[in-house]
Amino acid sequence: YKRRARTSFYKPKRWKSRYFEIEERMLYCYNFQPSYGGQLRRAMPLEGATVEEFEGKYPFMFVVRNHHFEYIIRAKSEKDMSLWIRLLRGESEANALIPHILSTDEMFQEKKVTGEDETKRSSPNTLTPSQAARYEFFRNERDFVAAVCDVAEVLRFREPSDRKKVAPGLVSDIKLPPCGYVPLCKSTDIWRRVDSVMASETRV
């Protein structure tokens, strides 16, 4: 691959052999395979990055660009190049808050292979592992916040004299997700993880 920084376009760059990994919307570059002792050389955020085929001196080239860096990469074959472009575009176009929305390449591939309708192509079953993990996290957090709000809503329709008796039972029924956090109300609130529910300490 060749790496270009916006501040040094005038400097010639030679081809280097590198090992790349995609994880959590990041492109990691190692000097060789990490399982054999390879060291991380640099990492590139893929959010909003553009990925395109590159017409050059050599075959199977494509370019990855974000606001700060540009990688020109040569694949071993056209099949490898197409796979890398599809995966990189998928990570680039994935929405961090709504990760189950597929990239344009993924939607085209799903339509070509399966002929399924749009709603089926957007189901969580078609997500990459990193997208599925984000989807599960936000879905669990959403359900947890909804359960907490439901407690307040139930108590709102109970007589004030009954609320102290009913509240502990309602709180004990809240199911905690594997990774749940206290809902943030202000930008200055502290990010706190919820380990357990103390129903007996409930105050109304």
PDB file of C-alpha atoms in Angstrom:
ATOM      1  CA  TYR A   1       0.000   0.000   0.000  1.00  0.00           C
ATOM      2  CA  LYS A   2       0.924   3.668  -0.170  1.00  0.00           C
ATOM      3  CA  ARG A   3      -0.072   6.192   2.470  1.00  0.00           C
ATOM      4  CA  ARG A   4      -0.479   9.893   1.768  1.00  0.00           C
ATOM      5  CA  ALA A   5      -0.881  12.646   4.332  1.00  0.00           C
ATOM      6  CA  ARG A   6      -2.433  15.916   3.222  1.00  0.00           C
ATOM      7  CA  THR A   7       0.590  17.848   4.507  1.00  0.00           C
ATOM      8  CA  SER A   8       3.112  15.880   2.460  1.00  0.00           C
ATOM      9  CA  PHE A   9       1.753  15.220  -1.016  1.00  0.00           C
ATOM     10  CA  TYR A  10       5.056  16.326  -2.529  1.00  0.00           C
ATOM     11  CA  LYS A  11       6.979  13.475  -0.880  1.00  0.00           C
ATOM     12  CA  PRO A  12       7.249  10.267  -2.938  1.00  0.00           C
ATOM     13  CA  LYS A  13       5.900   7.140  -1.265  1.00  0.00           C
ATOM     14  CA  ARG A  14       7.092   3.627  -2.009  1.00  0.00           C
ATOM     15  CA  TRP A  15       4.928   0.504  -1.928  1.00  0.00           C
ATOM     16  CA  LYS A  16       4.979  -1.380   1.356  1.00  0.00           C
ATOM     17  CA  SER A  17       3.522  -4.768   2.246  1.00  0.00           C
ATOM     18  CA  ARG A  18       1.085  -4.420   5.139  1.00  0.00           C
ATOM     19  CA  TYR A  19      -1.589  -6.445   6.945  1.00  0.00           C
ATOM     20  CA  PHE A  20      -4.965  -4.713   7.340  1.00  0.00           C
ATOM     21  CA  GLU A  21      -7.881  -5.423   9.678  1.00  0.00           C
ATOM     22  CA  ILE A  22     -11.341  -3.825   9.880  1.00  0.00           C
ATOM     23  CA  GLU A  23     -12.962  -3.565  13.297  1.00  0.00           C
ATOM     24  CA  GLU A  24     -15.481  -1.165  14.859  1.00  0.00           C
ATOM     25  CA  ARG A  25     -15.424   1.262  11.906  1.00  0.00           C
ATOM     26  CA  MET A  26     -11.626   1.468  12.024  1.00  0.00           C
ATOM     27  CA  LEU A  27      -9.023   0.315   9.515  1.00  0.00           C
ATOM     28  CA  TYR A  28      -5.950  -1.008  11.340  1.00  0.00           C
ATOM     29  CA  CYS A  29      -2.613  -1.286   9.569  1.00  0.00           C
ATOM     30  CA  TYR A  30       0.073  -3.733  10.855  1.00  0.00           C
ATOM     31  CA  ASN A  31       3.567  -4.392   9.578  1.00  0.00           C
ATOM     32  CA  PHE A  32       2.538  -8.066   9.349  1.00  0.00           C
ATOM     33  CA  GLN A  33      -0.088 -10.411  10.789  1.00  0.00           C
ATOM     34  CA  PRO A  34      -0.714  -9.608  14.505  1.00  0.00           C
ATOM     35  CA  SER A  35      -1.011 -13.290  15.468  1.00  0.00           C
ATOM     36  CA  TYR A  36       2.645 -13.668  14.433  1.00  0.00           C
ATOM     37  CA  GLY A  37       3.857 -10.634  16.351  1.00  0.00           C
ATOM     38  CA  GLY A  38       2.910  -7.884  13.931  1.00  0.00           C
ATOM     39  CA  GLN A  39       2.830  -4.369  15.365  1.00  0.00           C
ATOM     40  CA  LEU A  40       0.168  -1.745  14.769  1.00  0.00           C
ATOM     41  CA  ARG A  41       1.550   1.029  12.572  1.00  0.00           C
ATOM     42  CA  ARG A  42      -1.473   3.281  12.270  1.00  0.00           C
ATOM     43  CA  ALA A  43      -5.259   3.314  12.409  1.00  0.00           C
ATOM     44  CA  MET A  44      -7.714   5.152  10.198  1.00  0.00           C
ATOM     45  CA  PRO A  45     -11.322   6.032  11.144  1.00  0.00           C
ATOM     46  CA  LEU A  46     -13.694   4.791   8.455  1.00  0.00           C
ATOM     47  CA  GLU A  47     -16.676   6.952   9.389  1.00  0.00           C
ATOM     48  CA  GLY A  48     -17.479   9.066   6.344  1.00  0.00           C
ATOM     49  CA  ALA A  49     -14.506   7.695   4.404  1.00  0.00           C
ATOM     50  CA  THR A  50     -14.707   7.240   0.627  1.00  0.00           C
ATOM     51  CA  VAL A  51     -13.608   3.994  -1.025  1.00  0.00           C
ATOM     52  CA  GLU A  52     -13.135   3.756  -4.799  1.00  0.00           C
ATOM     53  CA  GLU A  53     -11.291   1.806  -7.432  1.00  0.00           C
ATOM     54  CA  PHE A  54      -8.061   3.477  -8.501  1.00  0.00           C
ATOM     55  CA  GLU A  55      -6.783   3.637 -12.086  1.00  0.00           C
ATOM     56  CA  GLY A  56      -3.021   3.331 -11.955  1.00  0.00           C
ATOM     57  CA  LYS A  57       0.056   1.541 -13.173  1.00  0.00           C
ATOM     58  CA  TYR A  58      -0.806  -1.676 -11.363  1.00  0.00           C
ATOM     59  CA  PRO A  59      -3.997  -3.797 -11.355  1.00  0.00           C
ATOM     60  CA  PHE A  60      -6.456  -4.313  -8.489  1.00  0.00           C
ATOM     61  CA  MET A  61      -5.836  -0.930  -6.868  1.00  0.00           C
ATOM     62  CA  PHE A  62      -8.277   1.050  -4.738  1.00  0.00           C
ATOM     63  CA  VAL A  63      -8.078   4.145  -2.574  1.00  0.00           C
ATOM     64  CA  VAL A  64      -9.446   4.844   0.913  1.00  0.00           C
ATOM     65  CA  ARG A  65      -9.762   8.500   1.945  1.00  0.00           C
ATOM     66  CA  ASN A  66     -10.936  10.365   5.025  1.00  0.00           C
ATOM     67  CA  HIS A  67     -10.415  13.965   6.152  1.00  0.00           C
ATOM     68  CA  HIS A  68      -6.754  13.425   7.062  1.00  0.00           C
ATOM     69  CA  PHE A  69      -5.308  10.413   5.245  1.00  0.00           C
ATOM     70  CA  GLU A  70      -5.355   8.603   1.957  1.00  0.00           C
ATOM     71  CA  TYR A  71      -4.389   4.960   1.496  1.00  0.00           C
ATOM     72  CA  ILE A  72      -3.719   3.523  -1.966  1.00  0.00           C
ATOM     73  CA  ILE A  73      -3.949  -0.250  -1.651  1.00  0.00           C
ATOM     74  CA  ARG A  74      -3.190  -3.064  -4.083  1.00  0.00           C
ATOM     75  CA  ALA A  75      -5.088  -6.314  -3.684  1.00  0.00           C
ATOM     76  CA  LYS A  76      -3.869  -9.711  -4.878  1.00  0.00           C
ATOM     77  CA  SER A  77      -6.834 -10.267  -7.178  1.00  0.00           C
ATOM     78  CA  GLU A  78      -9.973  -8.610  -8.495  1.00  0.00           C
ATOM     79  CA  LYS A  79     -12.055 -10.758  -6.139  1.00  0.00           C
ATOM     80  CA  ASP A  80     -10.053  -9.577  -3.116  1.00  0.00           C
ATOM     81  CA  MET A  81     -10.305  -5.981  -4.275  1.00  0.00           C
ATOM     82  CA  SER A  82     -14.094  -6.182  -4.631  1.00  0.00           C
ATOM     83  CA  LEU A  83     -14.431  -7.784  -1.194  1.00  0.00           C
ATOM     84  CA  TRP A  84     -12.286  -5.127   0.477  1.00  0.00           C
ATOM     85  CA  ILE A  85     -14.179  -2.298  -1.211  1.00  0.00           C
ATOM     86  CA  ARG A  86     -17.544  -3.752  -0.158  1.00  0.00           C
ATOM     87  CA  LEU A  87     -16.465  -4.258   3.469  1.00  0.00           C
ATOM     88  CA  LEU A  88     -14.838  -0.828   3.736  1.00  0.00           C
ATOM     89  CA  ARG A  89     -17.874   0.915   2.276  1.00  0.00           C
ATOM     90  CA  GLY A  90     -20.103  -0.997   4.660  1.00  0.00           C
ATOM     91  CA  GLU A  91     -18.144   0.298   7.663  1.00  0.00           C
ATOM     92  CA  SER A  92     -17.928   3.804   6.207  1.00  0.00           C
ATOM     93  CA  GLU A  93     -21.670   4.142   5.579  1.00  0.00           C
ATOM     94  CA  ALA A  94     -22.874   2.326   8.712  1.00  0.00           C
ATOM     95  CA  ASN A  95     -24.742   4.639  11.067  1.00  0.00           C
ATOM     96  CA  ALA A  96     -23.224   4.553  14.568  1.00  0.00           C
ATOM     97  CA  LEU A  97     -26.631   5.001  16.221  1.00  0.00           C
ATOM     98  CA  ILE A  98     -28.696   2.939  13.759  1.00  0.00           C
ATOM     99  CA  PRO A  99     -26.161   0.285  12.656  1.00  0.00           C
ATOM    100  CA  HIS A 100     -28.728  -2.025  11.043  1.00  0.00           C
ATOM    101  CA  ILE A 101     -28.962   0.310   8.026  1.00  0.00           C
ATOM    102  CA  LEU A 102     -26.906  -1.349   5.318  1.00  0.00           C
ATOM    103  CA  SER A 103     -24.525   0.315   2.902  1.00  0.00           C
ATOM    104  CA  THR A 104     -25.436   0.764  -0.752  1.00  0.00           C
ATOM    105  CA  ASP A 105     -23.032  -2.022  -1.739  1.00  0.00           C
ATOM    106  CA  GLU A 106     -24.537  -4.407   0.830  1.00  0.00           C
ATOM    107  CA  MET A 107     -28.076  -3.616  -0.284  1.00  0.00           C
ATOM    108  CA  PHE A 108     -27.157  -4.201  -3.928  1.00  0.00           C
ATOM    109  CA  GLN A 109     -25.422  -7.474  -3.086  1.00  0.00           C
ATOM    110  CA  GLU A 110     -28.378  -8.700  -1.016  1.00  0.00           C
ATOM    111  CA  LYS A 111     -30.791  -7.852  -3.812  1.00  0.00           C
ATOM    112  CA  LYS A 112     -28.621  -9.547  -6.415  1.00  0.00           C
ATOM    113  CA  VAL A 113     -28.122 -12.744  -4.422  1.00  0.00           C
ATOM    114  CA  THR A 114     -31.417 -13.232  -2.612  1.00  0.00           C
ATOM    115  CA  GLY A 115     -33.916 -10.933  -4.326  1.00  0.00           C
ATOM    116  CA  GLU A 116     -35.406 -10.105  -0.891  1.00  0.00           C
ATOM    117  CA  ASP A 117     -37.414  -6.963  -0.288  1.00  0.00           C
ATOM    118  CA  GLU A 118     -35.991  -3.896   1.462  1.00  0.00           C
ATOM    119  CA  THR A 119     -37.345  -4.681   4.931  1.00  0.00           C
ATOM    120  CA  LYS A 120     -35.749  -8.116   4.912  1.00  0.00           C
ATOM    121  CA  ARG A 121     -32.425  -6.736   3.684  1.00  0.00           C
ATOM    122  CA  SER A 122     -32.353  -4.400   6.676  1.00  0.00           C
ATOM    123  CA  SER A 123     -32.942  -7.089   9.302  1.00  0.00           C
ATOM    124  CA  PRO A 124     -30.342  -7.632  12.070  1.00  0.00           C
ATOM    125  CA  ASN A 125     -29.637 -11.098  10.646  1.00  0.00           C
ATOM    126  CA  THR A 126     -27.670  -9.502   7.780  1.00  0.00           C
ATOM    127  CA  LEU A 127     -25.329  -7.420   9.970  1.00  0.00           C
ATOM    128  CA  THR A 128     -21.567  -7.792  10.255  1.00  0.00           C
ATOM    129  CA  PRO A 129     -20.302  -8.860  13.732  1.00  0.00           C
ATOM    130  CA  SER A 130     -19.365  -5.294  14.706  1.00  0.00           C
ATOM    131  CA  GLN A 131     -22.711  -3.921  13.483  1.00  0.00           C
ATOM    132  CA  ALA A 132     -24.589  -6.673  15.337  1.00  0.00           C
ATOM    133  CA  ALA A 133     -22.736  -5.845  18.573  1.00  0.00           C
ATOM    134  CA  ARG A 134     -23.648  -2.163  18.309  1.00  0.00           C
ATOM    135  CA  TYR A 135     -27.224  -3.036  17.419  1.00  0.00           C
ATOM    136  CA  GLU A 136     -27.569  -5.268  20.499  1.00  0.00           C
ATOM    137  CA  PHE A 137     -26.034  -2.636  22.781  1.00  0.00           C
ATOM    138  CA  PHE A 138     -28.370   0.184  21.724  1.00  0.00           C
ATOM    139  CA  ARG A 139     -31.412  -2.076  21.620  1.00  0.00           C
ATOM    140  CA  ASN A 140     -30.713  -3.318  25.164  1.00  0.00           C
ATOM    141  CA  GLU A 141     -30.095   0.217  26.418  1.00  0.00           C
ATOM    142  CA  ARG A 142     -33.329   1.399  24.777  1.00  0.00           C
ATOM    143  CA  ASP A 143     -35.316  -1.422  26.411  1.00  0.00           C
ATOM    144  CA  PHE A 144     -33.703  -0.729  29.797  1.00  0.00           C
ATOM    145  CA  VAL A 145     -34.557   2.983  29.680  1.00  0.00           C
ATOM    146  CA  ALA A 146     -38.108   2.119  28.587  1.00  0.00           C
ATOM    147  CA  ALA A 147     -38.478  -0.259  31.561  1.00  0.00           C
ATOM    148  CA  VAL A 148     -37.317   2.446  33.987  1.00  0.00           C
ATOM    149  CA  CYS A 149     -39.766   4.939  32.488  1.00  0.00           C
ATOM    150  CA  ASP A 150     -42.558   2.368  32.705  1.00  0.00           C
ATOM    151  CA  VAL A 151     -42.101   2.174  36.482  1.00  0.00           C
ATOM    152  CA  ALA A 152     -42.692   5.906  36.785  1.00  0.00           C
ATOM    153  CA  GLU A 153     -45.674   5.675  34.460  1.00  0.00           C
ATOM    154  CA  VAL A 154     -47.300   2.882  36.492  1.00  0.00           C
ATOM    155  CA  LEU A 155     -46.774   4.764  39.759  1.00  0.00           C
ATOM    156  CA  ARG A 156     -48.294   7.893  38.241  1.00  0.00           C
ATOM    157  CA  PHE A 157     -51.688   6.175  38.088  1.00  0.00           C
ATOM    158  CA  ARG A 158     -51.529   4.721  41.605  1.00  0.00           C
ATOM    159  CA  GLU A 159     -52.728   6.426  44.753  1.00  0.00           C
ATOM    160  CA  PRO A 160     -49.930   8.283  46.577  1.00  0.00           C
ATOM    161  CA  SER A 161     -50.448   6.093  49.646  1.00  0.00           C
ATOM    162  CA  ASP A 162     -49.843   2.919  47.574  1.00  0.00           C
ATOM    163  CA  ARG A 163     -46.765   4.053  45.661  1.00  0.00           C
ATOM    164  CA  LYS A 164     -44.226   3.225  48.362  1.00  0.00           C
ATOM    165  CA  LYS A 165     -45.574  -0.324  48.614  1.00  0.00           C
ATOM    166  CA  VAL A 166     -45.725  -0.959  44.879  1.00  0.00           C
ATOM    167  CA  ALA A 167     -42.457   0.706  43.798  1.00  0.00           C
ATOM    168  CA  PRO A 168     -39.953  -1.892  45.140  1.00  0.00           C
ATOM    169  CA  GLY A 169     -41.728  -4.716  43.328  1.00  0.00           C
ATOM    170  CA  LEU A 170     -41.795  -2.797  40.065  1.00  0.00           C
ATOM    171  CA  VAL A 171     -38.113  -1.949  40.335  1.00  0.00           C
ATOM    172  CA  SER A 172     -37.138  -5.554  41.137  1.00  0.00           C
ATOM    173  CA  ASP A 173     -38.852  -6.683  37.916  1.00  0.00           C
ATOM    174  CA  ILE A 174     -36.584  -4.504  35.749  1.00  0.00           C
ATOM    175  CA  LYS A 175     -34.309  -6.708  33.652  1.00  0.00           C
ATOM    176  CA  LEU A 176     -30.750  -5.417  33.437  1.00  0.00           C
ATOM    177  CA  PRO A 177     -28.960  -5.793  30.097  1.00  0.00           C
ATOM    178  CA  PRO A 178     -25.411  -7.206  30.037  1.00  0.00           C
ATOM    179  CA  CYS A 179     -24.097  -3.681  29.570  1.00  0.00           C
ATOM    180  CA  GLY A 180     -26.580  -1.068  30.815  1.00  0.00           C
ATOM    181  CA  TYR A 181     -25.952   2.554  31.738  1.00  0.00           C
ATOM    182  CA  VAL A 182     -27.804   5.223  33.678  1.00  0.00           C
ATOM    183  CA  PRO A 183     -29.680   7.406  31.147  1.00  0.00           C
ATOM    184  CA  LEU A 184     -27.973  10.742  30.568  1.00  0.00           C
ATOM    185  CA  CYS A 185     -30.157  13.795  31.062  1.00  0.00           C
ATOM    186  CA  LYS A 186     -27.490  16.479  30.605  1.00  0.00           C
ATOM    187  CA  SER A 187     -24.212  16.606  28.715  1.00  0.00           C
ATOM    188  CA  THR A 188     -22.399  17.088  32.050  1.00  0.00           C
ATOM    189  CA  ASP A 189     -23.814  13.897  33.598  1.00  0.00           C
ATOM    190  CA  ILE A 190     -21.341  11.158  34.480  1.00  0.00           C
ATOM    191  CA  TRP A 191     -21.421   7.965  32.405  1.00  0.00           C
ATOM    192  CA  ARG A 192     -22.312   5.307  35.015  1.00  0.00           C
ATOM    193  CA  ARG A 193     -22.785   1.592  34.437  1.00  0.00           C
ATOM    194  CA  VAL A 194     -25.635  -0.214  36.235  1.00  0.00           C
ATOM    195  CA  ASP A 195     -24.491  -3.387  38.032  1.00  0.00           C
ATOM    196  CA  SER A 196     -27.613  -4.254  39.993  1.00  0.00           C
ATOM    197  CA  VAL A 197     -31.028  -3.008  41.058  1.00  0.00           C
ATOM    198  CA  MET A 198     -31.546  -2.268  44.779  1.00  0.00           C
ATOM    199  CA  ALA A 199     -35.292  -2.593  44.985  1.00  0.00           C
ATOM    200  CA  SER A 200     -35.344  -2.329  48.774  1.00  0.00           C
ATOM    201  CA  GLU A 201     -33.711   1.126  48.534  1.00  0.00           C
ATOM    202  CA  THR A 202     -36.416   2.478  46.211  1.00  0.00           C
ATOM    203  CA  ARG A 203     -37.650   5.935  47.162  1.00  0.00           C
ATOM    204  CA  VAL A 204     -40.835   7.563  45.870  1.00  0.00           C
TER     205      VAL A 204
END
